[in-house]
Each structure stands twice: as structure tokens, then as C-alpha cells.
Amino acid sequence: VRCRGRNTDTWEANGLASWVHRFDYYYPAEELAEWAPEGHDDAESASEVHLVVNTNRDQGIVNARLLGEILGNE
């Protein structure tokens, strides 16, 4: 699963200096919790589940750490 943040404030904005503004996003914990493998049928039938958090600057690291906390992996 690839989590590529979607900034709803800028997603459809015209005239942005760069496309990176569309993905400028820190996931709220509630939204990341929805992606937790335990809640998906695919996770139950797969031997491994990979979640990739690909956002801007430090957001990927911050989002991945938060997801790790949600999953109980610090």
C-alpha cells in the first residue's frame, strides 16, 4: 500500500509553483489507522504487507513513525 499524502487544500489548485504542494501532507492518526493491515482482508491472506509512506520533506518519516506507533512497532 502506498500512502502518498493528498493535500485537499491544494489538490486541484491552479497555478501552484510545484506539484509537491499537492502532496504536502502530514497524516492524522485516525487516517493512518484506517490503513493498518489488521483492518484489511488482504492482510489476512498475505504473508507480508508493505506500507510505503511517500510524502514531502520529513513527512514520510513522521507519518511512518506514527503508523508504527499505531501498529505497536516503535
Tab-separated table of C-alpha atoms in Angstrom:
chain	number	residue	atom	x	y	z
A	1	VAL	CA	0.000	0.000	0.000
A	2	ARG	CA	1.441	3.370	-0.953
A	3	CYS	CA	0.405	6.301	1.216
A	4	ARG	CA	1.070	9.370	-0.853
A	5	GLY	CA	-0.436	12.279	1.073
A	6	ARG	CA	-3.172	14.214	-0.633
A	7	ASN	CA	-3.461	17.798	0.489
A	8	THR	CA	-7.115	18.539	-0.218
A	9	ASP	CA	-6.473	22.291	0.100
A	10	THR	CA	-4.134	22.292	-2.896
A	11	TRP	CA	-5.006	19.123	-4.818
A	12	GLU	CA	-6.986	20.871	-7.540
A	13	ALA	CA	-5.469	24.329	-7.174
A	14	ASN	CA	-4.279	26.058	-10.330
A	15	GLY	CA	-1.042	27.994	-10.629
A	16	LEU	CA	0.966	26.161	-7.977
A	17	ALA	CA	4.709	26.754	-8.149
A	18	SER	CA	5.291	22.995	-7.898
A	19	TRP	CA	3.333	19.751	-7.822
A	20	VAL	CA	4.874	18.966	-4.414
A	21	HIS	CA	2.243	21.190	-2.803
A	22	ARG	CA	-0.389	18.620	-3.742
A	23	PHE	CA	1.371	16.003	-1.612
A	24	ASP	CA	2.332	18.302	1.285
A	25	TYR	CA	0.628	16.279	3.968
A	26	TYR	CA	1.009	15.004	7.499
A	27	TYR	CA	-1.455	12.176	8.009
A	28	PRO	CA	-3.720	12.475	11.040
A	29	ALA	CA	-3.526	9.372	13.266
A	30	GLU	CA	-7.154	8.487	12.515
A	31	GLU	CA	-6.480	8.363	8.797
A	32	LEU	CA	-3.344	6.231	9.181
A	33	ALA	CA	-5.232	3.865	11.470
A	34	GLU	CA	-7.611	3.150	8.576
A	35	TRP	CA	-4.622	1.771	6.623
A	36	ALA	CA	-3.486	-0.534	9.421
A	37	PRO	CA	-3.215	-4.042	7.948
A	38	GLU	CA	-5.343	-5.634	10.658
A	39	GLY	CA	-8.377	-3.910	9.214
A	40	HIS	CA	-7.992	-5.231	5.675
A	41	ASP	CA	-8.907	-8.600	4.209
A	42	ASP	CA	-5.761	-8.531	2.042
A	43	ALA	CA	-3.588	-8.535	5.164
A	44	GLU	CA	-5.231	-11.701	6.431
A	45	SER	CA	-4.445	-13.646	3.260
A	46	ALA	CA	-0.956	-12.194	2.632
A	47	SER	CA	2.266	-13.436	4.156
A	48	GLU	CA	3.600	-9.851	4.196
A	49	VAL	CA	2.048	-6.425	3.869
A	50	HIS	CA	4.172	-3.408	2.961
A	51	LEU	CA	3.052	0.149	3.551
A	52	VAL	CA	5.098	2.893	1.921
A	53	VAL	CA	4.655	6.444	3.147
A	54	ASN	CA	5.868	8.799	0.445
A	55	THR	CA	5.231	12.462	1.161
A	56	ASN	CA	7.388	15.616	1.224
A	57	ARG	CA	10.398	16.600	3.329
A	58	ASP	CA	10.235	14.911	6.744
A	59	GLN	CA	6.582	13.991	6.363
A	60	GLY	CA	7.284	10.436	5.213
A	61	ILE	CA	9.395	9.761	8.290
A	62	VAL	CA	6.930	11.413	10.669
A	63	ASN	CA	3.973	9.627	9.063
A	64	ALA	CA	5.765	6.250	9.085
A	65	ARG	CA	6.713	6.612	12.759
A	66	LEU	CA	3.131	7.468	13.641
A	67	LEU	CA	1.917	4.438	11.710
A	68	GLY	CA	4.482	2.308	13.569
A	69	GLU	CA	3.085	3.564	16.877
A	70	ILE	CA	-0.449	2.738	15.743
A	71	LEU	CA	0.682	-0.777	14.818
A	72	GLY	CA	2.611	-1.189	18.055
A	73	ASN	CA	6.060	-1.086	16.403
A	74	GLU	CA	8.025	1.764	17.913
